[in-house]
Amino acid sequence: MPSAIVIGGGLAGLASAAVLGQSGFQVDLFEARGFLGGRATSYPLPGDTSEVIDNCQHVLLRCCVNLMDFYRRLGVADRIQFHQQFFFIEPGGRTSVLQAGGLPAPLHFTGSFLDLKFLSAADKVAIAAAMLAIRREHGRRQDLDKITMLQWLREKHQTERAISRFWNQVLVSAINEDLDRMAASHGFQVFWLGFLARSDSYEMGIPAVPLGDLYGPKGWDSIPNVRMHARTPVERVITDQGAIRGLRAGGEQHSADYYISALPFERLPAVIPELDLKLEGFEHSPITGIHLWFDRPITELPHATLLDRTIQWMFNKSGGRYLQLVVSASRSLVEMPRADVIALALRELGEFFPIAKEATLEKAHVVKEIRATFSARPGLEQARPGSATRFGNLFLAGDFTRSGWPPIMEGAVRSGYLAAEAVTRAAGDEQKFLLPDIA
Ligand SMILES: Cc1cc2nc3c(=O)[nH]c(=O)nc-3n(C[C@H](O)[C@H](O)[C@H](O)COP(=O)(O)OP(=O)(O)OC[C@H]3O[C@@H](n4cnc5c(N)ncnc54)[C@H](O)[C@@H]3O)c2cc1C
């Protein structure tokens, strides 16, 4: 039985371990922390262990086919609840709903799009024209990785309100970057796959359980040949004459035929210094999650995107009393004291849900993920490394690698599948795990 060691128990590492284990490799996965899932995980609320919280609400779209495939392998795909409605709320509380109607793609949003109250007729005409341009230019235009999404939107004469209330609202959360920093290619991908390709691909999947439960022991019991080593940080990978000979983890030496590093990019120089990757231009973009518990229900909506303010999304985690608010590309909150972040969130929430002004806040928790994802800027695509390395038995995975997707869960799983495919190729029995995009 060929053997493989996977370093890192985030989605990339877990996905590669699952498919290799199912393909007959003996897999040992080393994870530094006491739980699996990396940046997409959950843990007991500090100071109140009765409550398990996600580090931040994670959502997916139905077009994330590899992520769903991974959940299926673990037997947890049915824990993802898909929502057909997107709620947009303006300050003051006026709510609009975007949802597919009876027409086939790409016309499926026509009815609800025309009814959106937060956009004027001129905004809608501009957005419709830009959607047609995405269809026309997708796969043809060569400079989309060289320009920002904002440049592209300006080229298409988008109104200020269309930019701030529609494009910005959807894309900043999807890519975790501002429009003037994000490569247009990523914006294209979100709208092409998520909004235009199929009439159900926009549906938003929200885990019905804490993220950590998706990777619990029950799922792994059904996947053969994988041994998990939690709380076992890999200290150093040992190289010798162009190959990996082993690694030190938990004070012991371990070795295997093949190795997959599924570490975040900033950890590579310390753990595998000989890799000598040139990751120039890679910077982080932060995400802030604000967890608020009230003494009464604040809303019946399951989720909503909040327009024109700092807070971008609200997720109703429990009967309207526990809300999780999300700010992507949250640079403005990084230095802000936590008490001020909570005060800002309460102030803004009151503008959308007046009852929040009367409610008593019972507890609050702020998670600032400074290294949430890499900043998906123009020109970076070529710098993202593939799975092969200068060592014949070492392969790279992780959302920063060239997965074909932005740094999100689908990208991480894709990278894990690609690295696992490379391992099977090196072992002389090539296998395919990656599912193609829906279009
Ligand atoms: C706040 C936040 C919100 C997000 N929201 C969304 C969302 O809504 N939808 C979406 O699709 N994506 C979202 N993302 C992005 C998504 O979480 C990431 O793209 C994905 O989880 C990255 O997975 P990964 O396996 O590449 O890396 P990671 O999850 O970072 O995994 C790397 C693992 O390596 C471990 N490790 C580090 N050093 C060592 C060592 N020396 N030895 C062993 N193990 C080590 C780490 O502990 C970690 O578990 C969000 C991210 C954040 C932070």
Short mmCIF file of C-alpha atoms and ligand atoms in Angstrom, two decimals:
data_model
loop_
_atom_site.label_atom_id
_atom_site.label_comp_id
_atom_site.label_asym_id
_atom_site.label_seq_id
_atom_site.Cartn_x
_atom_site.Cartn_y
_atom_site.Cartn_z
CA MET A 1 0.00 0.00 0.00
CA PRO A 2 1.57 3.37 -0.98
CA SER A 3 1.65 5.91 1.82
CA ALA A 4 1.14 9.67 2.00
CA ILE A 5 1.49 12.32 4.67
CA VAL A 6 -0.76 15.37 4.54
CA ILE A 7 0.36 18.45 6.49
CA GLY A 8 -2.55 20.63 7.61
CA GLY A 9 -6.16 19.74 8.41
CA GLY A 10 -7.95 22.61 6.66
CA LEU A 11 -10.31 21.86 3.78
CA ALA A 12 -7.45 21.41 1.31
CA GLY A 13 -5.67 18.85 3.47
CA LEU A 14 -8.88 17.05 4.44
CA ALA A 15 -10.05 16.82 0.83
CA SER A 16 -6.76 15.35 -0.35
CA ALA A 17 -6.68 12.89 2.58
CA ALA A 18 -10.23 11.72 1.83
CA VAL A 19 -9.69 10.93 -1.84
CA LEU A 20 -6.27 9.35 -1.30
CA GLY A 21 -7.61 7.18 1.53
CA GLN A 22 -10.50 6.06 -0.67
CA SER A 23 -8.01 5.27 -3.45
CA GLY A 24 -6.03 2.86 -1.32
CA PHE A 25 -3.26 5.09 0.05
CA GLN A 26 -2.35 4.85 3.73
CA VAL A 27 -2.71 8.49 4.79
CA ASP A 28 -1.44 10.22 7.93
CA LEU A 29 -2.70 13.78 8.39
CA PHE A 30 -0.93 16.10 10.84
CA GLU A 31 -2.84 19.11 12.13
CA ALA A 32 -1.37 21.66 14.53
CA ARG A 33 -4.61 22.52 16.29
CA GLY A 34 -6.92 20.36 18.36
CA PHE A 35 -9.69 20.47 15.77
CA LEU A 36 -10.08 20.10 12.01
CA GLY A 37 -11.24 22.61 9.41
CA GLY A 38 -8.54 25.30 9.58
CA ARG A 39 -10.07 28.63 8.64
CA ALA A 40 -13.52 27.09 8.21
CA THR A 41 -14.12 25.71 11.65
CA SER A 42 -15.98 26.03 14.93
CA TYR A 43 -15.02 25.96 18.58
CA PRO A 44 -16.56 26.58 22.01
CA LEU A 45 -17.19 30.26 22.66
CA PRO A 46 -14.32 31.51 24.84
CA GLY A 47 -15.61 31.93 28.39
CA ASP A 48 -18.89 30.07 27.68
CA THR A 49 -18.16 26.53 26.55
CA SER A 50 -21.90 25.66 26.35
CA GLU A 51 -22.04 27.56 23.04
CA VAL A 52 -20.18 26.36 19.93
CA ILE A 53 -19.61 29.06 17.33
CA ASP A 54 -18.19 29.09 13.82
CA ASN A 55 -15.12 31.30 13.57
CA CYS A 56 -17.26 33.04 10.97
CA GLN A 57 -20.35 32.13 8.97
CA HIS A 58 -19.25 30.23 5.87
CA VAL A 59 -21.55 29.94 2.87
CA LEU A 60 -21.25 28.32 -0.53
CA LEU A 61 -23.14 28.48 -3.79
CA ARG A 62 -24.58 25.45 -5.54
CA CYS A 63 -21.91 25.83 -8.23
CA CYS A 64 -19.28 24.74 -5.65
CA VAL A 65 -19.43 21.18 -6.96
CA ASN A 66 -16.15 19.90 -5.52
CA LEU A 67 -16.93 21.15 -2.03
CA MET A 68 -20.29 19.38 -2.21
CA ASP A 69 -18.53 16.27 -3.50
CA PHE A 70 -16.22 16.38 -0.47
CA TYR A 71 -19.20 16.76 1.89
CA ARG A 72 -20.84 13.77 0.15
CA ARG A 73 -17.74 11.66 0.73
CA LEU A 74 -18.01 12.48 4.44
CA GLY A 75 -21.75 11.77 4.37
CA VAL A 76 -22.68 15.30 5.44
CA ALA A 77 -24.00 16.86 2.21
CA ASP A 78 -27.52 16.83 3.65
CA ARG A 79 -26.38 19.18 6.46
CA ILE A 80 -26.07 21.98 3.90
CA GLN A 81 -29.36 23.87 3.54
CA PHE A 82 -29.79 25.66 0.24
CA HIS A 83 -31.66 28.97 0.21
CA GLN A 84 -33.37 30.25 -2.94
CA GLN A 85 -33.88 33.84 -1.80
CA PHE A 86 -31.37 36.66 -1.33
CA PHE A 87 -32.67 39.49 0.87
CA PHE A 88 -31.30 43.00 0.36
CA ILE A 89 -32.20 45.48 3.11
CA GLU A 90 -31.80 49.25 2.93
CA PRO A 91 -31.23 51.41 6.02
CA GLY A 92 -34.75 52.01 7.28
CA GLY A 93 -35.73 48.42 6.70
CA ARG A 94 -37.09 48.30 3.14
CA THR A 95 -36.43 44.77 1.88
CA SER A 96 -36.05 43.43 -1.66
CA VAL A 97 -35.79 39.78 -2.67
CA LEU A 98 -33.75 38.31 -5.51
CA GLN A 99 -34.78 34.80 -6.52
CA ALA A 100 -35.11 32.66 -9.61
CA GLY A 101 -38.47 32.59 -11.40
CA GLY A 102 -39.78 30.27 -14.07
CA LEU A 103 -37.63 31.40 -16.97
CA PRO A 104 -34.57 29.39 -18.01
CA ALA A 105 -31.00 30.67 -17.38
CA PRO A 106 -29.78 33.33 -17.95
CA LEU A 107 -33.21 34.96 -17.72
CA HIS A 108 -34.20 33.26 -14.47
CA PHE A 109 -33.83 36.40 -12.31
CA THR A 110 -35.76 38.68 -14.66
CA GLY A 111 -38.95 39.03 -12.60
CA SER A 112 -37.41 39.56 -9.17
CA PHE A 113 -34.58 41.70 -10.57
CA LEU A 114 -37.07 44.13 -12.09
CA ASP A 115 -38.83 44.31 -8.71
CA LEU A 116 -35.71 45.21 -6.70
CA LYS A 117 -36.59 48.40 -4.85
CA PHE A 118 -33.07 49.51 -3.97
CA LEU A 119 -32.05 50.06 -7.60
CA SER A 120 -33.43 52.61 -10.08
CA ALA A 121 -34.42 51.78 -13.65
CA ALA A 122 -31.13 53.27 -14.87
CA ASP A 123 -29.17 51.06 -12.43
CA LYS A 124 -31.00 47.98 -13.68
CA VAL A 125 -30.43 48.78 -17.34
CA ALA A 126 -26.70 49.23 -16.61
CA ILE A 127 -26.49 45.94 -14.67
CA ALA A 128 -28.36 44.03 -17.39
CA ALA A 129 -25.96 45.39 -20.00
CA ALA A 130 -22.97 44.35 -17.88
CA MET A 131 -24.41 40.85 -17.48
CA LEU A 132 -24.66 40.55 -21.26
CA ALA A 133 -21.05 41.75 -21.47
CA ILE A 134 -19.96 39.04 -19.01
CA ARG A 135 -21.63 36.42 -21.22
CA ARG A 136 -19.95 37.88 -24.29
CA GLU A 137 -16.48 38.33 -22.82
CA HIS A 138 -16.25 35.27 -20.58
CA GLY A 139 -13.54 32.92 -21.81
CA ARG A 140 -12.61 35.33 -24.63
CA ARG A 141 -11.20 38.43 -23.05
CA GLN A 142 -7.52 38.08 -22.17
CA ASP A 143 -6.89 41.00 -19.79
CA LEU A 144 -9.30 40.17 -16.98
CA ASP A 145 -6.49 39.19 -14.63
CA LYS A 146 -4.69 42.45 -15.36
CA ILE A 147 -7.49 44.89 -14.49
CA THR A 148 -9.59 45.37 -11.39
CA MET A 149 -13.28 44.60 -11.29
CA LEU A 150 -13.91 48.29 -10.67
CA GLN A 151 -12.05 49.20 -13.85
CA TRP A 152 -14.19 46.74 -15.78
CA LEU A 153 -17.41 48.09 -14.25
CA ARG A 154 -16.42 51.66 -15.10
CA GLU A 155 -15.63 50.55 -18.64
CA LYS A 156 -19.20 49.23 -18.79
CA HIS A 157 -20.62 52.57 -17.55
CA GLN A 158 -22.15 51.22 -14.37
CA THR A 159 -23.97 53.79 -12.23
CA GLU A 160 -22.54 54.58 -8.78
CA ARG A 161 -25.54 52.97 -7.12
CA ALA A 162 -25.30 49.81 -9.24
CA ILE A 163 -21.66 49.54 -8.20
CA SER A 164 -22.15 50.15 -4.50
CA ARG A 165 -25.46 48.37 -3.95
CA PHE A 166 -25.20 45.45 -6.37
CA TRP A 167 -21.72 44.58 -7.62
CA ASN A 168 -19.95 45.60 -4.43
CA GLN A 169 -22.50 43.91 -2.20
CA VAL A 170 -22.21 40.55 -3.96
CA LEU A 171 -18.54 40.47 -4.85
CA VAL A 172 -16.76 41.86 -1.77
CA SER A 173 -18.28 39.05 0.30
CA ALA A 174 -17.66 36.39 -2.37
CA ILE A 175 -13.99 37.25 -3.02
CA ASN A 176 -13.10 38.98 0.27
CA GLU A 177 -11.63 41.96 -1.51
CA ASP A 178 -12.69 45.46 -2.51
CA LEU A 179 -13.70 46.07 -6.12
CA ASP A 180 -10.73 48.37 -6.72
CA ARG A 181 -8.29 45.67 -5.56
CA MET A 182 -9.94 42.51 -6.94
CA ALA A 183 -8.94 41.07 -10.31
CA ALA A 184 -11.87 41.28 -12.74
CA SER A 185 -11.41 37.58 -13.56
CA HIS A 186 -12.71 36.62 -10.10
CA GLY A 187 -15.75 38.85 -10.38
CA PHE A 188 -16.48 37.29 -13.75
CA GLN A 189 -16.29 33.80 -12.34
CA VAL A 190 -18.76 34.54 -9.54
CA PHE A 191 -21.33 36.00 -11.90
CA TRP A 192 -20.72 33.55 -14.73
CA LEU A 193 -21.00 30.40 -12.63
CA GLY A 194 -23.19 31.67 -9.81
CA PHE A 195 -25.69 33.85 -11.65
CA LEU A 196 -25.71 33.12 -15.36
CA ALA A 197 -24.75 29.52 -16.09
CA ARG A 198 -27.64 27.66 -14.47
CA SER A 199 -30.88 28.79 -12.87
CA ASP A 200 -30.12 27.09 -9.52
CA SER A 201 -26.36 27.72 -9.27
CA TYR A 202 -26.86 30.94 -7.24
CA GLU A 203 -28.59 29.09 -4.40
CA MET A 204 -26.76 29.76 -1.17
CA GLY A 205 -25.74 26.80 0.95
CA ILE A 206 -25.55 27.38 4.69
CA PRO A 207 -24.42 24.60 7.04
CA ALA A 208 -27.20 23.63 9.44
CA VAL A 209 -24.60 22.47 11.97
CA PRO A 210 -21.41 24.05 13.34
CA LEU A 211 -18.68 23.85 10.72
CA GLY A 212 -16.56 21.52 12.85
CA ASP A 213 -19.37 18.92 12.88
CA LEU A 214 -19.00 18.55 9.10
CA TYR A 215 -15.56 17.00 9.60
CA GLY A 216 -16.41 15.00 12.74
CA PRO A 217 -15.21 11.46 13.46
CA LYS A 218 -18.38 9.82 12.09
CA GLY A 219 -17.62 11.01 8.56
CA TRP A 220 -14.03 9.87 8.75
CA ASP A 221 -15.07 6.42 10.00
CA SER A 222 -16.56 5.83 6.55
CA ILE A 223 -13.33 6.80 4.78
CA PRO A 224 -10.72 4.06 4.90
CA ASN A 225 -6.99 4.34 5.52
CA VAL A 226 -6.85 7.85 7.03
CA ARG A 227 -5.23 8.44 10.43
CA MET A 228 -5.70 11.88 11.98
CA HIS A 229 -3.02 13.34 14.23
CA ALA A 230 -4.51 16.47 15.81
CA ARG A 231 -2.48 18.78 18.07
CA THR A 232 0.61 17.59 16.19
CA PRO A 233 2.27 20.52 14.43
CA VAL A 234 4.82 19.63 11.81
CA GLU A 235 7.99 21.33 12.96
CA ARG A 236 10.18 20.76 9.95
CA VAL A 237 10.17 18.80 6.70
CA ILE A 238 13.43 16.99 6.01
CA THR A 239 14.77 17.13 2.47
CA ASP A 240 17.62 15.25 0.86
CA GLN A 241 18.83 15.30 -2.74
CA GLY A 242 15.70 16.58 -4.41
CA ALA A 243 13.23 14.54 -2.37
CA ILE A 244 11.43 14.66 0.96
CA ARG A 245 12.82 12.07 3.36
CA GLY A 246 10.47 12.68 6.28
CA LEU A 247 9.33 15.23 8.79
CA ARG A 248 9.40 16.00 12.47
CA ALA A 249 6.03 16.32 14.16
CA GLY A 250 5.09 16.03 17.82
CA GLY A 251 8.73 15.35 18.70
CA GLU A 252 8.93 12.29 16.45
CA GLN A 253 10.11 11.57 12.93
CA HIS A 254 7.62 10.28 10.34
CA SER A 255 8.03 9.31 6.71
CA ALA A 256 5.91 8.26 3.74
CA ASP A 257 6.22 7.72 -0.02
CA TYR A 258 4.46 11.02 -0.84
CA TYR A 259 3.77 14.31 0.93
CA ILE A 260 1.13 16.98 0.50
CA SER A 261 1.61 20.35 2.14
CA ALA A 262 -1.80 21.92 2.78
CA LEU A 263 -0.34 24.68 4.93
CA PRO A 264 -1.32 28.33 4.51
CA PHE A 265 1.29 30.12 2.39
CA GLU A 266 2.70 32.15 5.28
CA ARG A 267 3.68 28.92 7.13
CA LEU A 268 5.68 27.41 4.27
CA PRO A 269 9.02 29.18 4.83
CA ALA A 270 9.20 27.96 8.44
CA VAL A 271 8.13 24.36 7.83
CA ILE A 272 9.66 23.70 4.39
CA PRO A 273 12.35 26.38 3.96
CA GLU A 274 14.01 24.50 1.08
CA LEU A 275 10.86 24.94 -0.98
CA ASP A 276 11.98 28.49 -1.65
CA LEU A 277 8.67 29.58 -3.20
CA LYS A 278 8.50 33.05 -4.66
CA LEU A 279 5.20 34.34 -3.38
CA GLU A 280 5.75 37.98 -4.21
CA GLY A 281 2.60 40.05 -4.15
CA PHE A 282 0.76 37.70 -1.77
CA GLU A 283 -0.91 39.73 0.97
CA HIS A 284 -3.76 38.98 3.33
CA SER A 285 -7.24 40.43 3.35
CA PRO A 286 -9.13 40.30 6.68
CA ILE A 287 -12.69 39.24 7.55
CA THR A 288 -14.46 40.19 10.77
CA GLY A 289 -17.27 38.14 12.28
CA ILE A 290 -19.46 39.74 14.97
CA HIS A 291 -21.58 37.41 17.08
CA LEU A 292 -24.46 39.02 18.98
CA TRP A 293 -26.92 37.38 21.37
CA PHE A 294 -30.09 39.34 22.25
CA ASP A 295 -32.84 38.87 24.81
CA ARG A 296 -35.49 38.75 22.06
CA PRO A 297 -35.79 37.91 18.34
CA ILE A 298 -34.49 40.69 16.09
CA THR A 299 -35.62 39.26 12.76
CA GLU A 300 -37.35 36.30 11.15
CA LEU A 301 -35.23 36.46 8.02
CA PRO A 302 -32.71 33.60 7.75
CA HIS A 303 -30.06 35.97 6.35
CA ALA A 304 -29.80 39.29 4.57
CA THR A 305 -27.29 41.56 2.96
CA LEU A 306 -27.30 45.05 4.51
CA LEU A 307 -26.80 47.95 2.12
CA ASP A 308 -24.74 51.15 2.44
CA ARG A 309 -23.11 50.36 5.80
CA THR A 310 -20.02 48.65 7.22
CA ILE A 311 -21.83 45.43 8.12
CA GLN A 312 -22.40 43.48 4.90
CA TRP A 313 -24.27 40.34 5.93
CA MET A 314 -26.53 39.18 8.72
CA PHE A 315 -27.09 35.48 9.43
CA ASN A 316 -29.82 34.39 11.78
CA LYS A 317 -28.21 31.60 13.78
CA SER A 318 -30.95 30.84 16.27
CA GLY A 319 -34.53 32.08 16.35
CA GLY A 320 -33.54 35.65 15.55
CA ARG A 321 -31.83 36.07 18.94
CA TYR A 322 -28.33 34.99 17.95
CA LEU A 323 -27.16 36.91 14.88
CA GLN A 324 -23.83 36.60 13.13
CA LEU A 325 -22.71 39.66 11.22
CA VAL A 326 -19.93 39.55 8.63
CA VAL A 327 -17.66 42.20 7.19
CA SER A 328 -15.35 41.05 4.38
CA ALA A 329 -12.20 42.95 3.39
CA SER A 330 -12.63 44.47 6.86
CA ARG A 331 -9.49 46.62 6.98
CA SER A 332 -11.39 49.46 8.66
CA LEU A 333 -12.14 47.21 11.66
CA VAL A 334 -8.74 45.63 12.16
CA GLU A 335 -7.38 48.33 14.49
CA MET A 336 -10.75 49.21 16.01
CA PRO A 337 -11.18 48.13 19.67
CA ARG A 338 -13.64 45.24 20.02
CA ALA A 339 -16.04 47.30 22.14
CA ASP A 340 -16.20 49.88 19.34
CA VAL A 341 -16.82 47.15 16.73
CA ILE A 342 -19.74 45.88 18.81
CA ALA A 343 -21.10 49.42 19.28
CA LEU A 344 -20.89 50.04 15.53
CA ALA A 345 -22.63 46.74 14.78
CA LEU A 346 -25.47 47.53 17.21
CA ARG A 347 -25.87 51.03 15.80
CA GLU A 348 -26.06 49.77 12.24
CA LEU A 349 -28.28 46.81 13.09
CA GLY A 350 -30.79 49.24 14.62
CA GLU A 351 -31.03 51.03 11.28
CA PHE A 352 -32.15 47.84 9.53
CA PHE A 353 -34.08 46.20 12.37
CA PRO A 354 -35.51 48.91 14.69
CA ILE A 355 -36.32 46.32 17.36
CA ALA A 356 -32.57 45.89 17.90
CA LYS A 357 -32.55 49.36 19.49
CA GLU A 358 -34.89 48.19 22.26
CA ALA A 359 -33.39 44.74 22.73
CA THR A 360 -30.84 43.95 25.41
CA LEU A 361 -27.55 42.54 24.23
CA GLU A 362 -26.85 39.50 26.38
CA LYS A 363 -23.40 38.68 25.04
CA ALA A 364 -21.16 39.49 22.10
CA HIS A 365 -18.03 38.08 20.54
CA VAL A 366 -15.84 39.50 17.79
CA VAL A 367 -13.55 37.35 15.63
CA LYS A 368 -11.04 39.29 13.57
CA GLU A 369 -9.45 36.93 11.07
CA ILE A 370 -6.54 39.08 9.93
CA ARG A 371 -5.22 36.36 7.61
CA ALA A 372 -8.62 35.32 6.31
CA THR A 373 -7.59 34.87 2.66
CA PHE A 374 -5.02 36.20 0.26
CA SER A 375 -5.95 39.39 -1.52
CA ALA A 376 -7.02 38.31 -5.04
CA ARG A 377 -5.40 41.20 -6.89
CA PRO A 378 -4.74 41.64 -10.59
CA GLY A 379 -1.59 39.94 -11.80
CA LEU A 380 -1.50 37.34 -9.03
CA GLU A 381 -2.98 34.40 -10.92
CA GLN A 382 0.32 33.52 -12.61
CA ALA A 383 2.13 33.73 -9.26
CA ARG A 384 -0.14 31.14 -7.63
CA PRO A 385 1.88 27.92 -7.51
CA GLY A 386 0.57 24.66 -9.00
CA SER A 387 0.64 21.41 -7.06
CA ALA A 388 4.06 20.24 -8.33
CA THR A 389 7.18 21.41 -6.45
CA ARG A 390 10.92 21.07 -7.01
CA PHE A 391 10.70 17.89 -4.89
CA GLY A 392 9.37 14.90 -6.85
CA ASN A 393 7.41 13.48 -3.89
CA LEU A 394 6.03 16.75 -2.44
CA PHE A 395 2.84 18.42 -3.71
CA LEU A 396 1.14 21.65 -2.69
CA ALA A 397 -2.48 22.25 -1.79
CA GLY A 398 -4.22 25.21 -0.17
CA ASP A 399 -6.55 27.96 -1.30
CA PHE A 400 -3.57 30.09 -2.42
CA THR A 401 -2.46 27.53 -5.02
CA ARG A 402 -3.61 27.70 -8.64
CA SER A 403 -6.94 25.95 -8.15
CA GLY A 404 -8.79 27.85 -10.86
CA TRP A 405 -10.96 29.45 -8.17
CA PRO A 406 -10.60 32.35 -5.74
CA PRO A 407 -9.48 31.73 -2.12
CA ILE A 408 -12.70 30.16 -0.86
CA MET A 409 -13.73 26.69 0.33
CA GLU A 410 -14.35 25.38 -3.21
CA GLY A 411 -10.85 26.57 -4.19
CA ALA A 412 -9.33 24.82 -1.15
CA VAL A 413 -11.08 21.51 -1.93
CA ARG A 414 -10.14 21.75 -5.60
CA SER A 415 -6.51 22.28 -4.63
CA GLY A 416 -6.64 19.21 -2.38
CA TYR A 417 -8.08 17.08 -5.20
CA LEU A 418 -5.47 18.39 -7.65
CA ALA A 419 -2.61 17.61 -5.25
CA ALA A 420 -4.04 14.12 -4.66
CA GLU A 421 -4.28 13.57 -8.43
CA ALA A 422 -0.60 14.56 -8.69
CA VAL A 423 0.26 11.99 -6.01
CA THR A 424 -1.51 9.20 -7.93
CA ARG A 425 0.32 10.28 -11.09
CA ALA A 426 3.66 10.13 -9.30
CA ALA A 427 2.70 6.69 -7.96
CA GLY A 428 2.11 5.47 -11.53
CA ASP A 429 -1.65 4.96 -11.23
CA GLU A 430 -3.18 8.26 -12.27
CA GLN A 431 -6.66 8.98 -10.97
CA LYS A 432 -9.07 11.87 -11.42
CA PHE A 433 -10.90 13.43 -8.49
CA LEU A 434 -11.65 16.96 -9.66
CA LEU A 435 -15.17 17.55 -10.93
CA PRO A 436 -15.49 20.04 -13.78
CA ASP A 437 -17.21 23.38 -13.28
CA ILE A 438 -20.89 23.46 -14.20
CA ALA A 439 -20.13 25.57 -17.28
C1 LIG B 1 -13.55 34.56 8.54
C2 LIG B 1 -13.58 33.79 7.26
C3 LIG B 1 -14.74 33.71 6.52
C4 LIG B 1 -14.75 33.00 5.32
N1 LIG B 1 -15.92 32.85 4.65
C5 LIG B 1 -15.97 32.02 3.59
C6 LIG B 1 -17.22 31.71 2.98
O1 LIG B 1 -18.28 32.18 3.40
N2 LIG B 1 -17.21 30.86 1.92
C7 LIG B 1 -16.07 30.28 1.46
O2 LIG B 1 -16.15 29.49 0.52
N3 LIG B 1 -14.86 30.57 2.01
C8 LIG B 1 -14.79 31.40 3.07
N4 LIG B 1 -13.60 31.65 3.67
C9 LIG B 1 -12.36 31.12 3.07
C10 LIG B 1 -12.13 29.66 3.49
O3 LIG B 1 -12.29 29.50 4.87
C11 LIG B 1 -10.71 29.27 3.09
O4 LIG B 1 -10.50 29.53 1.72
C12 LIG B 1 -10.43 27.78 3.32
O5 LIG B 1 -10.94 27.34 4.55
C13 LIG B 1 -8.91 27.57 3.27
O6 LIG B 1 -8.61 26.21 3.47
P1 LIG B 1 -7.12 25.70 3.40
O7 LIG B 1 -7.15 24.25 3.70
O8 LIG B 1 -6.48 26.14 2.13
O9 LIG B 1 -6.31 26.48 4.55
P2 LIG B 1 -6.51 26.46 6.14
O10 LIG B 1 -7.93 26.33 6.47
O11 LIG B 1 -5.76 27.63 6.66
O12 LIG B 1 -5.78 25.12 6.60
C14 LIG B 1 -4.42 25.04 6.94
C15 LIG B 1 -4.29 24.14 8.16
O13 LIG B 1 -2.90 23.95 8.44
C16 LIG B 1 -2.75 23.92 9.86
N5 LIG B 1 -1.34 24.16 10.18
C17 LIG B 1 -0.66 25.34 10.19
N6 LIG B 1 0.63 25.11 10.53
C18 LIG B 1 0.75 23.77 10.70
C19 LIG B 1 1.86 22.93 11.02
N7 LIG B 1 3.09 23.41 11.24
N8 LIG B 1 1.63 21.59 11.12
C20 LIG B 1 0.39 21.07 10.89
N9 LIG B 1 -0.68 21.83 10.59
C21 LIG B 1 -0.49 23.16 10.49
C22 LIG B 1 -3.70 25.01 10.32
O14 LIG B 1 -3.99 24.87 11.70
C23 LIG B 1 -4.91 24.76 9.41
O15 LIG B 1 -5.80 23.84 9.98
C24 LIG B 1 -13.56 32.40 4.85
C25 LIG B 1 -12.38 32.49 5.59
C26 LIG B 1 -12.39 33.17 6.79
C27 LIG B 1 -11.13 33.22 7.60
#
